Short mmCIF file of C-alpha atoms in Angstrom, two decimals:
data_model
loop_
_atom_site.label_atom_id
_atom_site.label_comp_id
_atom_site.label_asym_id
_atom_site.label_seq_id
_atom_site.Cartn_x
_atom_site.Cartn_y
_atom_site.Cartn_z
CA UNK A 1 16.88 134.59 323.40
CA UNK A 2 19.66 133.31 320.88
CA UNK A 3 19.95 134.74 317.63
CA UNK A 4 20.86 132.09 314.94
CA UNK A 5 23.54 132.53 313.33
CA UNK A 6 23.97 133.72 309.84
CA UNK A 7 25.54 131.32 308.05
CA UNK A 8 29.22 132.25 306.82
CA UNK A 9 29.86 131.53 303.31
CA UNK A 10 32.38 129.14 302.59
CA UNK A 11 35.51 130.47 300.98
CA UNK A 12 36.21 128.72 297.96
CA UNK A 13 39.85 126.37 298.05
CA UNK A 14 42.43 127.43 295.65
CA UNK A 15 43.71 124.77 293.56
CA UNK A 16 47.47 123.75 294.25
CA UNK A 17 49.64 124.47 291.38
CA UNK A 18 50.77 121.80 288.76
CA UNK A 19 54.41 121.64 288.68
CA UNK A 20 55.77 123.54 285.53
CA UNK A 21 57.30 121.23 282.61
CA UNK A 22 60.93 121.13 283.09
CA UNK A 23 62.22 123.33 280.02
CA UNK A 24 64.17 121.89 277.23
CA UNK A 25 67.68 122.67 277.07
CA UNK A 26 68.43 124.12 273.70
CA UNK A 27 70.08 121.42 271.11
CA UNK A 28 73.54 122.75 270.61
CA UNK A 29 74.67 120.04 268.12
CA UNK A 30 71.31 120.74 265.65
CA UNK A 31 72.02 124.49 265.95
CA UNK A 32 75.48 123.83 265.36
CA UNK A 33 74.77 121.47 262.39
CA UNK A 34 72.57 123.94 261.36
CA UNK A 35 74.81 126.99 261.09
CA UNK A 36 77.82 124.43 259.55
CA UNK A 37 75.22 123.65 256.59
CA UNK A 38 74.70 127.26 256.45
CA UNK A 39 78.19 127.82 256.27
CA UNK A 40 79.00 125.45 253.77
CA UNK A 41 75.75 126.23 251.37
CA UNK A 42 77.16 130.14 251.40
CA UNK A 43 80.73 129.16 251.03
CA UNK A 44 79.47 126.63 247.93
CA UNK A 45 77.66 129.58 246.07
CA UNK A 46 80.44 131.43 246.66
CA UNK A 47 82.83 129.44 245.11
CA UNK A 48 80.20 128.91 242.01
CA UNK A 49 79.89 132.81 241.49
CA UNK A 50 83.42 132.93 241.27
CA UNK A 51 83.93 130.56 238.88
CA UNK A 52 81.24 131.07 237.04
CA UNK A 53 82.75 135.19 236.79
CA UNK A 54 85.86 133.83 235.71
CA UNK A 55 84.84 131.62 233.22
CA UNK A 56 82.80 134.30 231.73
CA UNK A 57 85.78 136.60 231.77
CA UNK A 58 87.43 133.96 230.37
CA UNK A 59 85.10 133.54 227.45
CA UNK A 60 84.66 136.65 227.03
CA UNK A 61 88.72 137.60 226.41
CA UNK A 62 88.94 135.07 224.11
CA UNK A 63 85.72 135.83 222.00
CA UNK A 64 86.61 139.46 221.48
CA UNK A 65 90.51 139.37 222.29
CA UNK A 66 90.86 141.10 218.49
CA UNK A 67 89.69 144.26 219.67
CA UNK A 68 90.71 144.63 222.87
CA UNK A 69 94.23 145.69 222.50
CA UNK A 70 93.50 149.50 222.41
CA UNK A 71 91.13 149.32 225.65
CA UNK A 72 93.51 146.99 227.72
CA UNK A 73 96.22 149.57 226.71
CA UNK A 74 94.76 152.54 227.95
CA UNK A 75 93.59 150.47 230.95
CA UNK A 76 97.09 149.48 231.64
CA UNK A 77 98.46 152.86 230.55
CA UNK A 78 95.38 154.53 233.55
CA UNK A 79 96.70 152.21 236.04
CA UNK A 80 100.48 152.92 235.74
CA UNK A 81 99.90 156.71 235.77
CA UNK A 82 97.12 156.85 238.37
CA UNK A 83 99.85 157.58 241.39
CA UNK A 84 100.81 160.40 239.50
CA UNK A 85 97.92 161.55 238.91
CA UNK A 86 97.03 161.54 242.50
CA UNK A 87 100.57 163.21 243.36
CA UNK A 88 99.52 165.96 241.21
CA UNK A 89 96.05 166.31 243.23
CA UNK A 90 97.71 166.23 246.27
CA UNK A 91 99.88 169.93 244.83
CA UNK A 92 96.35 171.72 243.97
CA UNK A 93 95.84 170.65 240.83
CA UNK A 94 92.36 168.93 240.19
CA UNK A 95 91.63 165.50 238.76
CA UNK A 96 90.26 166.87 235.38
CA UNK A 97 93.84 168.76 235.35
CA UNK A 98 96.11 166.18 236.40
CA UNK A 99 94.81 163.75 233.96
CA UNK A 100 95.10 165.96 231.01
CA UNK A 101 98.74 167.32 232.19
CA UNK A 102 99.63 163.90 232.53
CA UNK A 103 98.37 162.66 229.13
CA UNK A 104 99.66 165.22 227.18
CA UNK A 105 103.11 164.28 228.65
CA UNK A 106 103.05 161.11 228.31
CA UNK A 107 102.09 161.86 224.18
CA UNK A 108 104.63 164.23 223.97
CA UNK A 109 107.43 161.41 225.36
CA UNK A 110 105.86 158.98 223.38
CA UNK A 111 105.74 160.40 219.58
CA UNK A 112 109.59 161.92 220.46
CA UNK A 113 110.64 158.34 221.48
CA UNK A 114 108.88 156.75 218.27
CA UNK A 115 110.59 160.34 216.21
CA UNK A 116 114.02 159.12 217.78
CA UNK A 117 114.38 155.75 218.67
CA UNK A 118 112.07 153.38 216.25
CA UNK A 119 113.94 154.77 213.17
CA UNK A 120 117.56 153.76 214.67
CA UNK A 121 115.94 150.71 216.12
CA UNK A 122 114.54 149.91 212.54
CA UNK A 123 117.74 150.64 210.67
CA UNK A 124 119.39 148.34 213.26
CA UNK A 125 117.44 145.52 213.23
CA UNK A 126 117.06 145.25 209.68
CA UNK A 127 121.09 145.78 209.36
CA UNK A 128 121.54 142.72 212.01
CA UNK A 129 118.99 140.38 209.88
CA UNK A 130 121.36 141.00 206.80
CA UNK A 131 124.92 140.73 208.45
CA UNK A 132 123.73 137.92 210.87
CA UNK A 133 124.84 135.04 208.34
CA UNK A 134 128.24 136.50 208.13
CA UNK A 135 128.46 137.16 212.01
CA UNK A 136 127.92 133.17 212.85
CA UNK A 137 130.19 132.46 209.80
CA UNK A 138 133.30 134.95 211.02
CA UNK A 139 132.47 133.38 214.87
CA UNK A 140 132.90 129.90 213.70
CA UNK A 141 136.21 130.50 212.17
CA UNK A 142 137.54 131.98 215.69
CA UNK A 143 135.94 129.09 217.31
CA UNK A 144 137.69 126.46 214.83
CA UNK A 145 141.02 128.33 214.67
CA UNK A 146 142.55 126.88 217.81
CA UNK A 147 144.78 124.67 217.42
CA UNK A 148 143.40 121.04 216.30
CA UNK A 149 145.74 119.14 218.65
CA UNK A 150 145.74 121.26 221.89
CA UNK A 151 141.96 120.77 221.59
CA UNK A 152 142.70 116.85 221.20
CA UNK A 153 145.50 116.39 223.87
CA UNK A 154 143.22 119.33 226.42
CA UNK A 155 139.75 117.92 225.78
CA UNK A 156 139.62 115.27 223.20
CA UNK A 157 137.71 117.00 220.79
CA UNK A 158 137.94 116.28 217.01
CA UNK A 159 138.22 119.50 215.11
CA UNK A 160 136.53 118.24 212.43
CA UNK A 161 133.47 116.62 214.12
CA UNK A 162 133.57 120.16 216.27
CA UNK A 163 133.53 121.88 212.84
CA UNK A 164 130.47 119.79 211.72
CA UNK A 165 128.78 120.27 215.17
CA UNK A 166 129.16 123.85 214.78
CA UNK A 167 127.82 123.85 211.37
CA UNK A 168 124.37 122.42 211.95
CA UNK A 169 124.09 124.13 215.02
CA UNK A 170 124.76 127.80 213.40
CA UNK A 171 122.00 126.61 210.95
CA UNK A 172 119.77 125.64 212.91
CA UNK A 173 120.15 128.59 215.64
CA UNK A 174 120.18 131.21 212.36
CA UNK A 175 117.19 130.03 211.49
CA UNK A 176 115.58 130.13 214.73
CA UNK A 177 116.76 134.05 215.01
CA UNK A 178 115.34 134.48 211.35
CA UNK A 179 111.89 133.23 212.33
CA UNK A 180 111.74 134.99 215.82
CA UNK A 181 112.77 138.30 214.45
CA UNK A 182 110.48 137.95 211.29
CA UNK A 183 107.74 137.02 214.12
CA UNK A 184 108.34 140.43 216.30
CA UNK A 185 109.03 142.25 212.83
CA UNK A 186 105.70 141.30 211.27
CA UNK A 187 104.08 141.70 214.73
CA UNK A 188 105.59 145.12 215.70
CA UNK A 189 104.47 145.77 211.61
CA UNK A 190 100.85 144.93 212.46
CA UNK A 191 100.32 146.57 215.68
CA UNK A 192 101.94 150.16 214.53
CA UNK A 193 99.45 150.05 211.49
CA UNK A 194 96.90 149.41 213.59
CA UNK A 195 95.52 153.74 213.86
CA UNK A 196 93.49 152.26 216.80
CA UNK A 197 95.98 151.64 219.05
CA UNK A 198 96.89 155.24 218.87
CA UNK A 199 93.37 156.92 218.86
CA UNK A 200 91.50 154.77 220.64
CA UNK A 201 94.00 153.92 223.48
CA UNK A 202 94.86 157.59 224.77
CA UNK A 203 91.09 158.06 224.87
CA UNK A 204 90.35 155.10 227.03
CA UNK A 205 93.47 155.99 229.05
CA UNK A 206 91.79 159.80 230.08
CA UNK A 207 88.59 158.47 230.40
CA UNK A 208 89.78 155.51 233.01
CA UNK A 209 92.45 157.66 234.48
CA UNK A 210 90.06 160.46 235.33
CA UNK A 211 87.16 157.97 237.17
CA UNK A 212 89.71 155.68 238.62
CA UNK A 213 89.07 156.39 241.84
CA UNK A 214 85.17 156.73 241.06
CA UNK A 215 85.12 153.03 239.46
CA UNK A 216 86.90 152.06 242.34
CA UNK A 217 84.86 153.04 244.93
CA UNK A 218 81.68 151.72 242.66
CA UNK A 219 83.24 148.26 242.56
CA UNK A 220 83.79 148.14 246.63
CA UNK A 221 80.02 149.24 247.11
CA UNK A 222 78.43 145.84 245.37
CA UNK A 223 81.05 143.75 247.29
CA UNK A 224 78.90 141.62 250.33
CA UNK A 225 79.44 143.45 253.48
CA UNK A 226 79.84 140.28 255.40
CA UNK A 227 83.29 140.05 253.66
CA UNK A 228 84.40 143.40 252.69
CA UNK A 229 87.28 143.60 254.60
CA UNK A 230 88.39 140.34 253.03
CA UNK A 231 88.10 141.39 249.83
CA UNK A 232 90.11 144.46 250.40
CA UNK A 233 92.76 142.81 252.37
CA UNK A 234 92.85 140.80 249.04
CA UNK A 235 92.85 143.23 246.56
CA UNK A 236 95.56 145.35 248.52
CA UNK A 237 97.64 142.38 248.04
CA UNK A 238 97.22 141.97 244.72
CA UNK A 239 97.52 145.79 244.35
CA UNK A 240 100.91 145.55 245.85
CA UNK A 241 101.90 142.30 243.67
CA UNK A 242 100.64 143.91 240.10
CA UNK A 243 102.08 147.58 241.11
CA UNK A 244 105.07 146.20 242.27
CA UNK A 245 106.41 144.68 238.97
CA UNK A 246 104.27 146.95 236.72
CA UNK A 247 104.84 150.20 238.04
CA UNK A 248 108.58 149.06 239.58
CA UNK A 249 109.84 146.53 237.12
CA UNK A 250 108.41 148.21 233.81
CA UNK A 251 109.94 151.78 234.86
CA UNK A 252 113.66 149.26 235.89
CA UNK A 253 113.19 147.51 232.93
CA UNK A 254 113.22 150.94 230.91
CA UNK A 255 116.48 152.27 232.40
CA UNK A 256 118.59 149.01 231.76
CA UNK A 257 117.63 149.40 228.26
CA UNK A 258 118.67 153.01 228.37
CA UNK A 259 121.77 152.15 230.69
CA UNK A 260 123.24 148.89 228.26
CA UNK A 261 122.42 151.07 225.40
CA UNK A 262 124.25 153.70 226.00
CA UNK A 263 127.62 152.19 227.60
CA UNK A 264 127.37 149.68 224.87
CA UNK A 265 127.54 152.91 222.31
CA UNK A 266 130.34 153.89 223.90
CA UNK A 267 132.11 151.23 223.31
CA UNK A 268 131.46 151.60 219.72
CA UNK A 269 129.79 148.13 218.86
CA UNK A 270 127.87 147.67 216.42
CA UNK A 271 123.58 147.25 217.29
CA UNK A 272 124.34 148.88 220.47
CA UNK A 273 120.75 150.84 221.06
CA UNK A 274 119.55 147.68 219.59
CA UNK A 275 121.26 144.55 222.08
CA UNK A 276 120.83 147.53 224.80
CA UNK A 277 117.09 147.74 224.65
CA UNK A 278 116.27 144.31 223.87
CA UNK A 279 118.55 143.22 226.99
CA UNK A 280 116.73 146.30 228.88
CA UNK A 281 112.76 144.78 228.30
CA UNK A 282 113.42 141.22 229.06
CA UNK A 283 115.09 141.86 232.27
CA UNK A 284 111.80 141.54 234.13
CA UNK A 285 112.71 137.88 234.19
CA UNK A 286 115.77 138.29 236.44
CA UNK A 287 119.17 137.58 234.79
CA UNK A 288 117.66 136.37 231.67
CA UNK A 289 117.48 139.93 230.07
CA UNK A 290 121.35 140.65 231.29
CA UNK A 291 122.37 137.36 230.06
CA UNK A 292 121.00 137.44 226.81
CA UNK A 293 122.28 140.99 226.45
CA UNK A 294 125.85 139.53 227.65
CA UNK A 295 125.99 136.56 225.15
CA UNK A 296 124.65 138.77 222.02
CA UNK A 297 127.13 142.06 222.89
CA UNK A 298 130.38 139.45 223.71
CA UNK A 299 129.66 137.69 220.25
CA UNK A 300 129.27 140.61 218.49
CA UNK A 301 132.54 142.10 219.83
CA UNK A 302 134.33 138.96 219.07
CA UNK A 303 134.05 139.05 215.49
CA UNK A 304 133.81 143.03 215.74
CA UNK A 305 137.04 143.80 218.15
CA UNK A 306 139.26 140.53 217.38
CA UNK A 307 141.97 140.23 218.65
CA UNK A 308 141.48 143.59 220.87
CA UNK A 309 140.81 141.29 224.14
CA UNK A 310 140.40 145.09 225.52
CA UNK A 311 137.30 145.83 223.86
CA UNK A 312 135.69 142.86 224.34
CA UNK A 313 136.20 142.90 228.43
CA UNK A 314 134.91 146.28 227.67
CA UNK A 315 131.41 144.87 226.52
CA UNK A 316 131.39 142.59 229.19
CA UNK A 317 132.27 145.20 232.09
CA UNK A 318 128.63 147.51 230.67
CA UNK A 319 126.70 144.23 231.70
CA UNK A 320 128.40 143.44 234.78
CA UNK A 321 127.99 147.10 236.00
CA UNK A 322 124.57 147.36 235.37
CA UNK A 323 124.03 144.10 237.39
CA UNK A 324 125.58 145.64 240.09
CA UNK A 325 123.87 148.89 239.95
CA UNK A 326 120.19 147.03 239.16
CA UNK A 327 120.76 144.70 242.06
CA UNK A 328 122.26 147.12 244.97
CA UNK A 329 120.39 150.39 243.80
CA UNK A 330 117.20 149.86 240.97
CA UNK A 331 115.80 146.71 242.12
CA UNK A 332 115.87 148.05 245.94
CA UNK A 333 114.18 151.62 245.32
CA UNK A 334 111.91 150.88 242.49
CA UNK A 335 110.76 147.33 243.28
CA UNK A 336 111.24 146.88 246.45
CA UNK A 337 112.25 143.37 248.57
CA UNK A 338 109.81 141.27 246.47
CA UNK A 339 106.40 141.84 244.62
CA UNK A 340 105.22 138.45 245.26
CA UNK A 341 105.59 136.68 241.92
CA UNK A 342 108.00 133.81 241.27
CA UNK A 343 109.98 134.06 237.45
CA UNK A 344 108.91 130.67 236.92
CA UNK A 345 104.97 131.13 237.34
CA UNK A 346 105.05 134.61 235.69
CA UNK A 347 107.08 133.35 232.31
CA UNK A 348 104.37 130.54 232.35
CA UNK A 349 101.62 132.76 233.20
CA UNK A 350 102.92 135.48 229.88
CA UNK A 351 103.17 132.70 227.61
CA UNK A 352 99.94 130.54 228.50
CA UNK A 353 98.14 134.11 228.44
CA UNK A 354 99.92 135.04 225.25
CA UNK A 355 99.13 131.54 223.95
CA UNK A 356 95.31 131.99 224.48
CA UNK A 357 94.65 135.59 224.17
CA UNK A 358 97.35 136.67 221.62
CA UNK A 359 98.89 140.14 222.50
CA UNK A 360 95.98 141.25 224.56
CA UNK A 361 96.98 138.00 227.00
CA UNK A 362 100.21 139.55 227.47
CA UNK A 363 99.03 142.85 228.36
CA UNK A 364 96.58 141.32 231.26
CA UNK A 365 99.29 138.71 232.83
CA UNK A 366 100.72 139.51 235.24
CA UNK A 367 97.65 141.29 237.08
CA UNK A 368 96.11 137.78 236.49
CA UNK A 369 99.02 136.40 237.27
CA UNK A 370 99.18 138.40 240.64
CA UNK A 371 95.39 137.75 241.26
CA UNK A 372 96.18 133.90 241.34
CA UNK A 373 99.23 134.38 243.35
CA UNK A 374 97.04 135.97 246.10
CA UNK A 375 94.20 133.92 245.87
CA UNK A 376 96.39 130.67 246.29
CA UNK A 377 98.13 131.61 249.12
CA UNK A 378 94.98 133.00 250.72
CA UNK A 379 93.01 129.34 250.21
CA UNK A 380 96.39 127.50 251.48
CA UNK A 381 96.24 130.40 254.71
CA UNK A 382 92.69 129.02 255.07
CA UNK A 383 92.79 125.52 254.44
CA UNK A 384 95.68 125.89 256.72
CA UNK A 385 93.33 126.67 259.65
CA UNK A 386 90.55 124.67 258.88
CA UNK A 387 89.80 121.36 260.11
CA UNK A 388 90.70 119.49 257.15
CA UNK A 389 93.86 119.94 258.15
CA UNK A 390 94.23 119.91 261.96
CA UNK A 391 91.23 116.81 261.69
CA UNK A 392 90.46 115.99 265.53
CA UNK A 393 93.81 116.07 267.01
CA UNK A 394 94.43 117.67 270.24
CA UNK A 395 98.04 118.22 270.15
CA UNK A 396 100.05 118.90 267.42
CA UNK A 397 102.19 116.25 265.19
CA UNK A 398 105.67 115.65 266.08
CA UNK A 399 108.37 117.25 264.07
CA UNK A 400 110.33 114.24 261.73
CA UNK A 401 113.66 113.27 262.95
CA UNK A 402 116.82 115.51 262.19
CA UNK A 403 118.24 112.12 260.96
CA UNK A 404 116.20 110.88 257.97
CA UNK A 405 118.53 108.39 256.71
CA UNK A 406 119.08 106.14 260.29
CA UNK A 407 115.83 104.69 260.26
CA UNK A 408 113.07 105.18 262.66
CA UNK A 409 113.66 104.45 266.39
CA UNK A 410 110.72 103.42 268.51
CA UNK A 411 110.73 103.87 272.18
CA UNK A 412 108.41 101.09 274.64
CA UNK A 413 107.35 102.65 277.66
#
């Protein structure tokens, strides 16, 4: 007998696989257009927020530039003492300490230089304003004394037109001195009266000098993190630039004026402390100060000293030495090889500053000036490496021919 049987149950048939889509490579040039438009959109607001700060500073400078003198000061007078103060930290002392040790000595120096000096200076000045007249009147008569005809056969020179020439220009440069020193006399007048600048400003000074570091460390917090160290990098720079001629310079320009002062009262001419100290505080423009100083001692001596060609070579040795001794010792120790800042841009910078923001423009330019300085060369180091400069090239562009004025050759493969 055969058993059926059972019947087997079918196994079902898998279905074959469908082929996967190829993937999609990823679109490098849309990313990359993407994160350029990125780029630029950041780099765009950027730019506007920094103009838009300036301008504001700007406005704001000009708008309230009457009362700002005392707080600028002590700003200014913070900033040139904080190293001390942080010398003085380093010894033990703390910062509440330092800053009042350092104020209180810097008073002290202050009200004995103003006890000393500004009464001879005063006396001096107004004695120069009153003999001035017969100064340029006793210095033409040395000048037209020569002999008429050596001066005709030697340069061709009529004594009498020379006589006439020296005339008007006397007049005219007496008049010139008159205004500028009424100017700085009326000025110096109006700032001393001001009680302000000497109540308000040491206040603002202890206040700024004592949270320096604090309103430092404040100001890096809120800076972007994405370019922090950019921003420091910068403001190290301009640090250095500002520090440099503020710190360095003021302190050099301070003992020229002491140095030509006091060789030039030895000597024995007449406005020494003054000529000494007015050569002294210009010299942060270099050479004009020691010039100036030269040409305003040697004319004095002429009409002071003549004939005594002794005493005037004298006069001129005090300003030669001290250009020796400023350029091979002072410049090198308390200034260093350079801060950064040409004389050209920083006599425009203090008199467009001074010419928009009065006294107060004069205090703030040369950190401004120093800013710019670093920010310029920092968007030429950039543009520099950017593509609007290279373009598309692969290889660099030839260097121009040594010989400029033979024309251009041209070579034919």
């Amino acid at each position: 007998m055969v058993m059926a049987k059972a019947p087997s149950r079918a196994t079902p048939r898998r279905a074959a696989p469908t082929p996967a889509a190829p993937r999609r490579a990823p679109d490098n040039s849309a990313s990359a257009a993407a994160a350029a438009e990125d780029g630029t959109g950041a780099l765009r607001r950027q730019i506007f927020f920094w103009l838009g700060s300036a301008v504001l500073l700007a406005l704001f400078l000009y708008l309230f530039s009457n009362i700002l003198l005392p707080f600028v000061a002590g700003m200014v007078l913070a900033y040139f003492l904080d190293p001390v103060a942080d010398r003085l930290q380093r010894l033990g002392l703390s910062r509440l300490m330092a800053t009042v040790v350092i104020l209180i000595t810097f008073i002290i120096v202050v009200v004995l230089a103003f006890v000393i000096l500004v009464p001879v200076l005063t006396t001096q000045m107004a004695d120069f304003g009153r003999k001035l007249p017969d100064y340029l009147t006793r210095l033409q008569s040395l000048i037209t004394s020569i002999d008429p005809k050596w001066l005709e056969q030697r340069f061709g020179v009529n004594a009498g037109s020379l006589r006439d020439g020296l005339n008007s220009l006397l007049s005219s440069g007496f008049s010139i001195v008159t205004t500028v020193f009424t100017s700085l006399w009326s000025s110096g007048v109006a700032l001393v009266s001001l009680v302000s600048l000497f109540v308000v400003t040491p206040v603002v000074a202890f206040y700024m000098l004592l949270d320096w570091d604090r309103m430092v460390a404040e100001v890096d917090s809120w800076v972007p993190r994405d370019h922090v160290e950019t921003v420091r990098s910068l403001a190290r720079d301009i640090n250095t630039a500002t520090a440099g001629f503020v710190r360095g310079q003021g302190t050099l320009c301070l003992v020229l004026g002491a140095m030509y002062a006091t060789g030039l009262t030895f000597t024995g001419l007449n406005f020494a402390i003054l000529i000494g100290f007015f050569a002294g505080l210009i010299s942060f423009i270099p050479y004009v100060g020691s010039l100036t100083g030269l040409v305003l001692a040697v004319g004095v001596a002429f009409v002071q000293f003549w004939p005594d060609w002794t005493m005037v070579a004298a006069v001129a040795c005090v300003f030669v030495v001290g250009q020796f001794i400023e350029g091979n010792i002072l410049q090198p120790r308390l200034v260093g090889k350079s801060v950064g800042l040409h004389p050209v841009w920083l006599m425009f910078a203090l008199f467009a500053f001074g010419a928009l923001f009065g006294f107060v423009g004069l205090l703030i330019a040369v950190p401004a000036s120093a800013a710019i300085a670093v920010l310029v060369r920092f968007a030429i180091s950039r543009y520099l490496q950017s593509p609007l400069y290279k373009g598309h090239a692969a290889e660099p562009a030839p260097p121009l021919p040594a010989d400029r004025g033979g024309g251009h050759r041209s070579t034919r493969g």
